PDB file of C-alpha atoms in Angstrom:
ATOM      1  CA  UNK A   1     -27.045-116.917 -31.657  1.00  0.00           C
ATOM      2  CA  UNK A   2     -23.772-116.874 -31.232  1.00  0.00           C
ATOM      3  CA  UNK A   3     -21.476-117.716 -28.156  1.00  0.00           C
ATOM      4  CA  UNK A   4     -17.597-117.904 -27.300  1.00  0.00           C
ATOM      5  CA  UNK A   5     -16.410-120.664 -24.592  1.00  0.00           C
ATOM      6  CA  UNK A   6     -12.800-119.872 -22.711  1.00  0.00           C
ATOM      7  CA  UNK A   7     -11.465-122.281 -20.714  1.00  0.00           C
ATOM      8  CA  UNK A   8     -10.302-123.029 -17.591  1.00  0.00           C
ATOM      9  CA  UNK A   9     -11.646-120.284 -15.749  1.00  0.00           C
ATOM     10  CA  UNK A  10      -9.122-120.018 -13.365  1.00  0.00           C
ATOM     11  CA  UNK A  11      -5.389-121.651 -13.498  1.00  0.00           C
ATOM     12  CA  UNK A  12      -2.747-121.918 -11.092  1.00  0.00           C
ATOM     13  CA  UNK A  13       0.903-122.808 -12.799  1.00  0.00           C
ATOM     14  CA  UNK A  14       4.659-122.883 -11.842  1.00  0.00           C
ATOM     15  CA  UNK A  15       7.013-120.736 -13.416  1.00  0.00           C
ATOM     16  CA  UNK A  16       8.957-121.977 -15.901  1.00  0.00           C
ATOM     17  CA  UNK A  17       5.778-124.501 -17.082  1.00  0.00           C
ATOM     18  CA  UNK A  18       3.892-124.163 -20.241  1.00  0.00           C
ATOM     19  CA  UNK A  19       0.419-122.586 -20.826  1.00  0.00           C
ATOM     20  CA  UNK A  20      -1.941-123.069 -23.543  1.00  0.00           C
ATOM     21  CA  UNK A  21      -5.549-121.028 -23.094  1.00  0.00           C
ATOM     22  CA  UNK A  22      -8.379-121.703 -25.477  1.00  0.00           C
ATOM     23  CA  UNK A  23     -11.168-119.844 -27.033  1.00  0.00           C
ATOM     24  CA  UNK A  24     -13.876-121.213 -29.218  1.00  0.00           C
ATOM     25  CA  UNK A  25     -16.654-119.519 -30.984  1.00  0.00           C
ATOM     26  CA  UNK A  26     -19.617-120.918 -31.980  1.00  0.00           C
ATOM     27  CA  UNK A  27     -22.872-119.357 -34.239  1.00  0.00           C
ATOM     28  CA  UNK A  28     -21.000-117.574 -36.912  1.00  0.00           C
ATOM     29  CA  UNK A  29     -18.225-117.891 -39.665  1.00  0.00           C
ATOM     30  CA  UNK A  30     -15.082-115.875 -39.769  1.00  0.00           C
ATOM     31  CA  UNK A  31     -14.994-114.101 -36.792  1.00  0.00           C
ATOM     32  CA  UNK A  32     -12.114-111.315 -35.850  1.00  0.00           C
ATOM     33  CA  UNK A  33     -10.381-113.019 -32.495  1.00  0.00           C
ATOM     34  CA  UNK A  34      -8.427-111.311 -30.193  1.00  0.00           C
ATOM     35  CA  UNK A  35      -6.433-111.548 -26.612  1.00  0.00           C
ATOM     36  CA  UNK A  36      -6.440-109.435 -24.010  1.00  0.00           C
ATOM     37  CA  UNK A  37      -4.654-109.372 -20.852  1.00  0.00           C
ATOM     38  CA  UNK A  38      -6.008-107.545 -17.736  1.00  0.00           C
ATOM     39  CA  UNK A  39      -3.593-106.869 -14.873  1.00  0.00           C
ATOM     40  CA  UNK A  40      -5.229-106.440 -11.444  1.00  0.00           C
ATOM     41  CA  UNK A  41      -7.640-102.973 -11.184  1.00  0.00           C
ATOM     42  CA  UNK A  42      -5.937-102.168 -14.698  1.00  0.00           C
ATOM     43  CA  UNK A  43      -6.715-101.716 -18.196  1.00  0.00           C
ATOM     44  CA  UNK A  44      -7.110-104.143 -20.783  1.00  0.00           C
ATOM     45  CA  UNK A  45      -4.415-104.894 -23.486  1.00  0.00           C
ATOM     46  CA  UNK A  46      -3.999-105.913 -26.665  1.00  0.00           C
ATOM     47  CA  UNK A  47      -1.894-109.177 -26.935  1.00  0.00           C
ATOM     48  CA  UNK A  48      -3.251-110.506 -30.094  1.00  0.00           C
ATOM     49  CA  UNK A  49      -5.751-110.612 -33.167  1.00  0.00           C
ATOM     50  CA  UNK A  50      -6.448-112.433 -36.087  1.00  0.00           C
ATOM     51  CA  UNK A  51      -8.970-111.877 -39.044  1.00  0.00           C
ATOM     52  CA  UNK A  52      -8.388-115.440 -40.442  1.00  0.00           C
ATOM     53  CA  UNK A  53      -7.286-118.399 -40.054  1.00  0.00           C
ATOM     54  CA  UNK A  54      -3.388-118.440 -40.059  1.00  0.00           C
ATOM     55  CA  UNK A  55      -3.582-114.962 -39.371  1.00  0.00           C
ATOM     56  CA  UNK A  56      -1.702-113.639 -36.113  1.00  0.00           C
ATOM     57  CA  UNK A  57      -0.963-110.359 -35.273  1.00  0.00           C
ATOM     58  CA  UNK A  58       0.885-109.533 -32.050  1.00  0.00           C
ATOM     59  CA  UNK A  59       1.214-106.306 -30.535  1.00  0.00           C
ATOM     60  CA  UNK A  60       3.531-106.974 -27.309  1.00  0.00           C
ATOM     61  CA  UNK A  61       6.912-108.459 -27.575  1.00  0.00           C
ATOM     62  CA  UNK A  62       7.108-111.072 -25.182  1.00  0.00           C
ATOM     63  CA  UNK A  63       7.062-115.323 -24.715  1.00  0.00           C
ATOM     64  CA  UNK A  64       3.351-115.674 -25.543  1.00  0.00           C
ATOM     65  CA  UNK A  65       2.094-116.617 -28.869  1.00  0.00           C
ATOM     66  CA  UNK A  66      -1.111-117.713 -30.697  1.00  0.00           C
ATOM     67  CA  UNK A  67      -2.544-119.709 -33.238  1.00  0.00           C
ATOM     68  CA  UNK A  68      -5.696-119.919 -35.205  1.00  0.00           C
ATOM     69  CA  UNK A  69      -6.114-123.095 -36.620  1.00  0.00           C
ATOM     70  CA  UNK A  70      -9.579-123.491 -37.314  1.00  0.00           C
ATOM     71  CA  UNK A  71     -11.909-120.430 -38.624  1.00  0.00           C
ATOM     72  CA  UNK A  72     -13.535-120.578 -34.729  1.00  0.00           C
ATOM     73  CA  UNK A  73     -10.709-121.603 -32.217  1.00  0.00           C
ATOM     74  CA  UNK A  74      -8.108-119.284 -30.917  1.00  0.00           C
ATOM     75  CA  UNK A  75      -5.439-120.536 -28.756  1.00  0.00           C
ATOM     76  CA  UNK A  76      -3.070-118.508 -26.451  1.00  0.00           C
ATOM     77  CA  UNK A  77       0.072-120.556 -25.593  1.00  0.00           C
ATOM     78  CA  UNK A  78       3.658-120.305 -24.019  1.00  0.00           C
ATOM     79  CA  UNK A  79       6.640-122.633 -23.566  1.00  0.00           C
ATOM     80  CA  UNK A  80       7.802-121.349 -20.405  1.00  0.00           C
ATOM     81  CA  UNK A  81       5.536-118.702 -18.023  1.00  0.00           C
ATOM     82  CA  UNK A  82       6.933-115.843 -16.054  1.00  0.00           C
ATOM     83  CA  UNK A  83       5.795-114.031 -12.910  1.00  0.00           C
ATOM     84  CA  UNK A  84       5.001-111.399 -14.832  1.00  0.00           C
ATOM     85  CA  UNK A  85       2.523-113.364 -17.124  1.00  0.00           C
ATOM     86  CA  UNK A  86      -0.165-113.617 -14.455  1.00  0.00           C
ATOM     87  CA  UNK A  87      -3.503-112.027 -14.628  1.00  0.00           C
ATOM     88  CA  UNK A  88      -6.742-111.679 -16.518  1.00  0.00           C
ATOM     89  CA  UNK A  89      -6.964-112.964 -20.123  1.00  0.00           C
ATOM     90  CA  UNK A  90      -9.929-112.277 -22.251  1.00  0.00           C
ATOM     91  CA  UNK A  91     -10.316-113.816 -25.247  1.00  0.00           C
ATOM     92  CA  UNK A  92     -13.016-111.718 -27.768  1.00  0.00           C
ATOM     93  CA  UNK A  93     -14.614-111.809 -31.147  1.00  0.00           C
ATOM     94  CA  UNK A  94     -16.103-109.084 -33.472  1.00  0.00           C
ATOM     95  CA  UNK A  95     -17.580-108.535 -36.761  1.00  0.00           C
ATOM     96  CA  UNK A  96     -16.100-105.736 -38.934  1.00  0.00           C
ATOM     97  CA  UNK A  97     -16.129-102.967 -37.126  1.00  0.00           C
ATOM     98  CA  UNK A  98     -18.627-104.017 -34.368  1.00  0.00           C
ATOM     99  CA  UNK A  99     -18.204-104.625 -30.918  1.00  0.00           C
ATOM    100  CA  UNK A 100     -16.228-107.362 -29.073  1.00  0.00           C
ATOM    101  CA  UNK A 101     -18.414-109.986 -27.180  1.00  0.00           C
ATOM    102  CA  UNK A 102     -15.863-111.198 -24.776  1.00  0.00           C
ATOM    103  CA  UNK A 103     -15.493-114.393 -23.448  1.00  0.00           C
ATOM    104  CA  UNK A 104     -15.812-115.453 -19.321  1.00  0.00           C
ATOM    105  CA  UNK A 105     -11.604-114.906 -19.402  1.00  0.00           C
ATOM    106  CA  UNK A 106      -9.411-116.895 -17.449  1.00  0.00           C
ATOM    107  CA  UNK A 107      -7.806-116.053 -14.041  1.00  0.00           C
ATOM    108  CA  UNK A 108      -3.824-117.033 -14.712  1.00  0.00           C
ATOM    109  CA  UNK A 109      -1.634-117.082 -11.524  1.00  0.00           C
ATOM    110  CA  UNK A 110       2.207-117.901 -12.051  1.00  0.00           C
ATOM    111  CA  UNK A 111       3.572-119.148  -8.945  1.00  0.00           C
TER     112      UNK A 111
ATOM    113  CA  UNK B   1       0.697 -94.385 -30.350  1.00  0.00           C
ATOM    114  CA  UNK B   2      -3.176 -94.191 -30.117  1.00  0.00           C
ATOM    115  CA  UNK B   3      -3.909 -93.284 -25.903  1.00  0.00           C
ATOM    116  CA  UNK B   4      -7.399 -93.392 -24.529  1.00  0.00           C
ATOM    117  CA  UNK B   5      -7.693 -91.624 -21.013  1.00  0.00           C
ATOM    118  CA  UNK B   6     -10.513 -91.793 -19.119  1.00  0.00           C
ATOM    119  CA  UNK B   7     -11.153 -89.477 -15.821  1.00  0.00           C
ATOM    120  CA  UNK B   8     -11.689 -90.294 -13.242  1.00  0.00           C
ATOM    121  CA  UNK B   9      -9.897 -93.058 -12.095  1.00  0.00           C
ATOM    122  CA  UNK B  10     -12.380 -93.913  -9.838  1.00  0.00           C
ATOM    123  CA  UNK B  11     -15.745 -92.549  -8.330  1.00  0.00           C
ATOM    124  CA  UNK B  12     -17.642 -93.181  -5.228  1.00  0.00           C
ATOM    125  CA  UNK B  13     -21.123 -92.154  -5.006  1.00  0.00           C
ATOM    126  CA  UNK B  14     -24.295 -92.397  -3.256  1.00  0.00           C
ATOM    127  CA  UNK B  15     -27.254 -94.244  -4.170  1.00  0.00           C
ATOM    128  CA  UNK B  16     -29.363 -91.653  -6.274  1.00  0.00           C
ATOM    129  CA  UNK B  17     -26.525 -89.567  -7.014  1.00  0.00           C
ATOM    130  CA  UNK B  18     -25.862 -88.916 -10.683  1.00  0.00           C
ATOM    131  CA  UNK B  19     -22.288 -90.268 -12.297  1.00  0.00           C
ATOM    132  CA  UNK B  20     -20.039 -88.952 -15.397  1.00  0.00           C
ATOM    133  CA  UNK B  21     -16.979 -91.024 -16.660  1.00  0.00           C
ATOM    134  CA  UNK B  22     -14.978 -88.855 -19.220  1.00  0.00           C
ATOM    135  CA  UNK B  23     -12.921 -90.548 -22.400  1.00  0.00           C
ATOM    136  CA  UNK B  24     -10.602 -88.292 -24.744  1.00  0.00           C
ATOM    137  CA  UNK B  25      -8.555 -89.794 -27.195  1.00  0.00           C
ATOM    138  CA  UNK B  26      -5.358 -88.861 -28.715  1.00  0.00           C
ATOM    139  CA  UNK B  27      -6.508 -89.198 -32.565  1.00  0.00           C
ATOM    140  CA  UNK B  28      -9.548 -88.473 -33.851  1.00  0.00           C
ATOM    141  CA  UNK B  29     -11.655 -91.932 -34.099  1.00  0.00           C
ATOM    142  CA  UNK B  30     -14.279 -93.162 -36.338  1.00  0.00           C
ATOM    143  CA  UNK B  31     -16.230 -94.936 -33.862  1.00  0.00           C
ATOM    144  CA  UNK B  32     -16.553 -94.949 -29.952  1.00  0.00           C
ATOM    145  CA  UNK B  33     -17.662 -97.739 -27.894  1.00  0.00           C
ATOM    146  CA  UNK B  34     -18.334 -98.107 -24.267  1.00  0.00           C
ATOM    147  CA  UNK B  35     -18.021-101.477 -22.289  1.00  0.00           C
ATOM    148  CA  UNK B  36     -19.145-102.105 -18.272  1.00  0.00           C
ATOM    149  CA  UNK B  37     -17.288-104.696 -16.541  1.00  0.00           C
ATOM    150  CA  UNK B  38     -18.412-105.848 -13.062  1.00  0.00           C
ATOM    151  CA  UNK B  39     -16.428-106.790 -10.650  1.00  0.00           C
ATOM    152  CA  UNK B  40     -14.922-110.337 -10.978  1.00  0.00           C
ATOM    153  CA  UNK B  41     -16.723-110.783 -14.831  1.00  0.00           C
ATOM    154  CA  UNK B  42     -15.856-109.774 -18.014  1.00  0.00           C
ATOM    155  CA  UNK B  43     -16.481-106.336 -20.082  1.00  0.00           C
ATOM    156  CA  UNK B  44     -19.816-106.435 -22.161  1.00  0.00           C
ATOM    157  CA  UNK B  45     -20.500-104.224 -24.814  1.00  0.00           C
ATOM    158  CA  UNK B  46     -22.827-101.137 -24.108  1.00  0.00           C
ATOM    159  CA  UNK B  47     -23.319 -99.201 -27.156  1.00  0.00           C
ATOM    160  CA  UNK B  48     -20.938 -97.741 -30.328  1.00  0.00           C
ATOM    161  CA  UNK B  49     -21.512 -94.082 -31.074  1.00  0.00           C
ATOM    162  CA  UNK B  50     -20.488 -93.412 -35.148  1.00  0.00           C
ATOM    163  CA  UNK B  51     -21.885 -89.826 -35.797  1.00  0.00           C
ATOM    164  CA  UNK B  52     -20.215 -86.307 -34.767  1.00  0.00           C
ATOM    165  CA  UNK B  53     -21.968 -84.783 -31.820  1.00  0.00           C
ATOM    166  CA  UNK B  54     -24.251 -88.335 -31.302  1.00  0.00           C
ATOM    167  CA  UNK B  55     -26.151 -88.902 -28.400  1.00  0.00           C
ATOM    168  CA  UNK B  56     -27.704 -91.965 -27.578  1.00  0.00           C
ATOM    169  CA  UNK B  57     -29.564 -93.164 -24.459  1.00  0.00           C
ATOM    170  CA  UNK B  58     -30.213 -96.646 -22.724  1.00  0.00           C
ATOM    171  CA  UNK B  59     -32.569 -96.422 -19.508  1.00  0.00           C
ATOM    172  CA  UNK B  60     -30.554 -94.382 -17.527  1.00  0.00           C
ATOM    173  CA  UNK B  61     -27.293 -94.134 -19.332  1.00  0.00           C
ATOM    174  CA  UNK B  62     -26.832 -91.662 -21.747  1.00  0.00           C
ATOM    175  CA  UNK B  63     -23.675 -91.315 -23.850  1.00  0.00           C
ATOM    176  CA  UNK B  64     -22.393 -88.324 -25.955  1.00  0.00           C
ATOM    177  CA  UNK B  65     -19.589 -89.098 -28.803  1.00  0.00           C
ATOM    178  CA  UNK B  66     -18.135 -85.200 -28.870  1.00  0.00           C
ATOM    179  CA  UNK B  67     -17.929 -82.915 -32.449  1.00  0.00           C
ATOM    180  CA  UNK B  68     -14.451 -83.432 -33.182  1.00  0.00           C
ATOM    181  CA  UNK B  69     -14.744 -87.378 -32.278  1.00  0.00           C
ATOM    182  CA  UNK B  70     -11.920 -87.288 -30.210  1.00  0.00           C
ATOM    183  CA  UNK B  71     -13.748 -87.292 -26.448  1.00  0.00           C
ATOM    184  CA  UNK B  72     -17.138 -88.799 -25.317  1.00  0.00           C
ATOM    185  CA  UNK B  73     -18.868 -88.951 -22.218  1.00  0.00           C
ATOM    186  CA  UNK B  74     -21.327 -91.750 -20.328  1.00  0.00           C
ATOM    187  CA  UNK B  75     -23.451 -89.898 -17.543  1.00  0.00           C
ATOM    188  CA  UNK B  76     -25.826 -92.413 -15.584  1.00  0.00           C
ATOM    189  CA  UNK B  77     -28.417 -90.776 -13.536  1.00  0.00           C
ATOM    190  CA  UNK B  78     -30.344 -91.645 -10.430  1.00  0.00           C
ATOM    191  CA  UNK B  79     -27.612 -94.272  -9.881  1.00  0.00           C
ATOM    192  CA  UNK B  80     -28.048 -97.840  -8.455  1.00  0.00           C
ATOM    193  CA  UNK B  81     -25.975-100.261  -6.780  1.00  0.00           C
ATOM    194  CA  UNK B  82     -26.143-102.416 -10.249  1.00  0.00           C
ATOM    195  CA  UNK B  83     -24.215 -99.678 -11.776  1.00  0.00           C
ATOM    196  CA  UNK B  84     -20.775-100.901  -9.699  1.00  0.00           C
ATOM    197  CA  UNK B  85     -18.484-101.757 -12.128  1.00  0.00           C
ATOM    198  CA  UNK B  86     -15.630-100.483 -14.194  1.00  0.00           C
ATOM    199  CA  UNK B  87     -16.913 -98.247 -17.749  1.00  0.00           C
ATOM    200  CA  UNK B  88     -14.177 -98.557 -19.995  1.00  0.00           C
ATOM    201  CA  UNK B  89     -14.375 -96.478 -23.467  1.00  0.00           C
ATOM    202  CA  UNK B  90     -12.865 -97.955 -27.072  1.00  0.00           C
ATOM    203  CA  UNK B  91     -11.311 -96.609 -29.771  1.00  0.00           C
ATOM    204  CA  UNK B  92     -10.456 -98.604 -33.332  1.00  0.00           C
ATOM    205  CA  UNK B  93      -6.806 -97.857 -33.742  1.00  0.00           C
ATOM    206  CA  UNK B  94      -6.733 -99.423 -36.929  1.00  0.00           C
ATOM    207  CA  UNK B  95      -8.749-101.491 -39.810  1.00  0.00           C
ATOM    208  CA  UNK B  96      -6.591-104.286 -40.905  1.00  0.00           C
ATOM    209  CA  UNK B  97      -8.158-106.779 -43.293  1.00  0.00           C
ATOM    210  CA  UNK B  98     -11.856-106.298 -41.749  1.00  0.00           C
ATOM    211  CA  UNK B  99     -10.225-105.986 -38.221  1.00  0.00           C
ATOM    212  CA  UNK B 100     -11.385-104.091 -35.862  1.00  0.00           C
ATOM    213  CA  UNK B 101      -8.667-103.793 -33.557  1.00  0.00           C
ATOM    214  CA  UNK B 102      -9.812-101.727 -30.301  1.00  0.00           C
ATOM    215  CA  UNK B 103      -7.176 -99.644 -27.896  1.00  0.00           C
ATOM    216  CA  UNK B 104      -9.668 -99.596 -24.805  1.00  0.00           C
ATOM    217  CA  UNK B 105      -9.505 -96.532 -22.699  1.00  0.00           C
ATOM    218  CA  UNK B 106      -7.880 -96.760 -18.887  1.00  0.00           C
ATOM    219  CA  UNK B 107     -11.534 -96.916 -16.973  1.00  0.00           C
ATOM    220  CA  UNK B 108     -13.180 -95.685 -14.378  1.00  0.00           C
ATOM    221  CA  UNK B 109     -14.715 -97.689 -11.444  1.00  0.00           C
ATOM    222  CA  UNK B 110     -17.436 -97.017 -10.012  1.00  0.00           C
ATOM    223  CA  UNK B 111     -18.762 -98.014  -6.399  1.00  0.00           C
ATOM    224  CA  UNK B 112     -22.417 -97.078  -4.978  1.00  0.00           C
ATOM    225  CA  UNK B 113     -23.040 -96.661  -1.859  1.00  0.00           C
ATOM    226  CA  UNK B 114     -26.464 -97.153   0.142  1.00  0.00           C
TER     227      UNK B 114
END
């Protein structure tokens, strides 16, 4: 069966420091990735998504970026975090046009 | 570009008391999904309604995709306090490569009451 690890579950970091979230899935090949960000009681959005390896596409402007560089791992990273980056991110896989199994997310605080 | 709004924003009911969470979308969509989140966890995947008019039905939950695929419902009856959670609906805003990337619909919470 298949199953997607996110770690840490919860992370406390200073503005200004870097971040790096990962997401690994396990029990199938070629997976569709993506990252989501949750702010507090809100909606979920888009961040990023990839359909292959090498494959990023980002739908909000900002300082986060991600890389895929195996078929299975998805990493969320950023060189220097803002206030404004806290909050709930969810990293998710699909097949075609299936749905997303998300993953347990991680609880970012910027302090 | 592609909105999802879901009404209401939030609902409190009573144990036993039936529940509807609305979704329309702003384009017509080729699938709709429905995820629950509860509180503190992540969403999980529900069900995906493909068909026109569709109905499908899990237990208690029942959801309707509508005729012009641009609204759907998800009415739970006889409610139960392990319905608390936010619904959130999903449209595919676009099909990229074999993606399926998903613009998720605002959500509705829902708290139960004894």
């Amino acid at each position: 069966s298949q199953t997607i690890h996110q770690w840490p579950a919860t992370l406390v970091q200073p503005v200004g420091s870097p971040l790096s979230l990962e997401c690994t899935v396990e029990g199938t090949s070629n997976p569709n990735l993506y990252w989501y960000r949750q702010a507090a009681g809100r909606g979920l959005q888009l961040l990023f998504y990839s359909v292959g390896i090498g494959q990023i596409s980002s739908e909000v402007p900002q300082n986060l970026s991600a890389s895929r560089p195996q078929d299975r791992q998805f990493i969320l990273s950023s060189k220097k975090l803002l206030l404004s980056d806290s909050g709930f991110y969810l990293c998710a896989w699909s097949f075609q046009t299936y749905g997303y199994t998300f993953g347990s997310g991680t609880r970012l605080t910027v302090v | 570009g592609q909105q999802v709004m879901q009404i209401p924003q939030y609902q409190h009911v009573q144990e036993g008391e039936d529940f509807t969470t609305y979704c329309n979308s702003s384009t017509t969509l080729s699938n709709i999904q429905w995820y629950k989140q509860r509180p503190g966890g992540h969403p999980v995947f529900l069900i995906q309604l493909v068909k026109s008019g569709e109905v499908k039905k899990q237990k208690r939950l029942t959801f309707q995709f509508g005729e012009a695929k641009k609204n759907s419902s998800l009415h739970i009856t006889a409610t139960q306090t392990t319905d608390v959670g936010t619904y959130f609906c999903a449209g595919p805003g676009e099909v990229t490569g074999g993606g399926n990337k998903l613009t998720f619909g605002t959500g509705t919470q829902l708290k139960v009451e004894l």
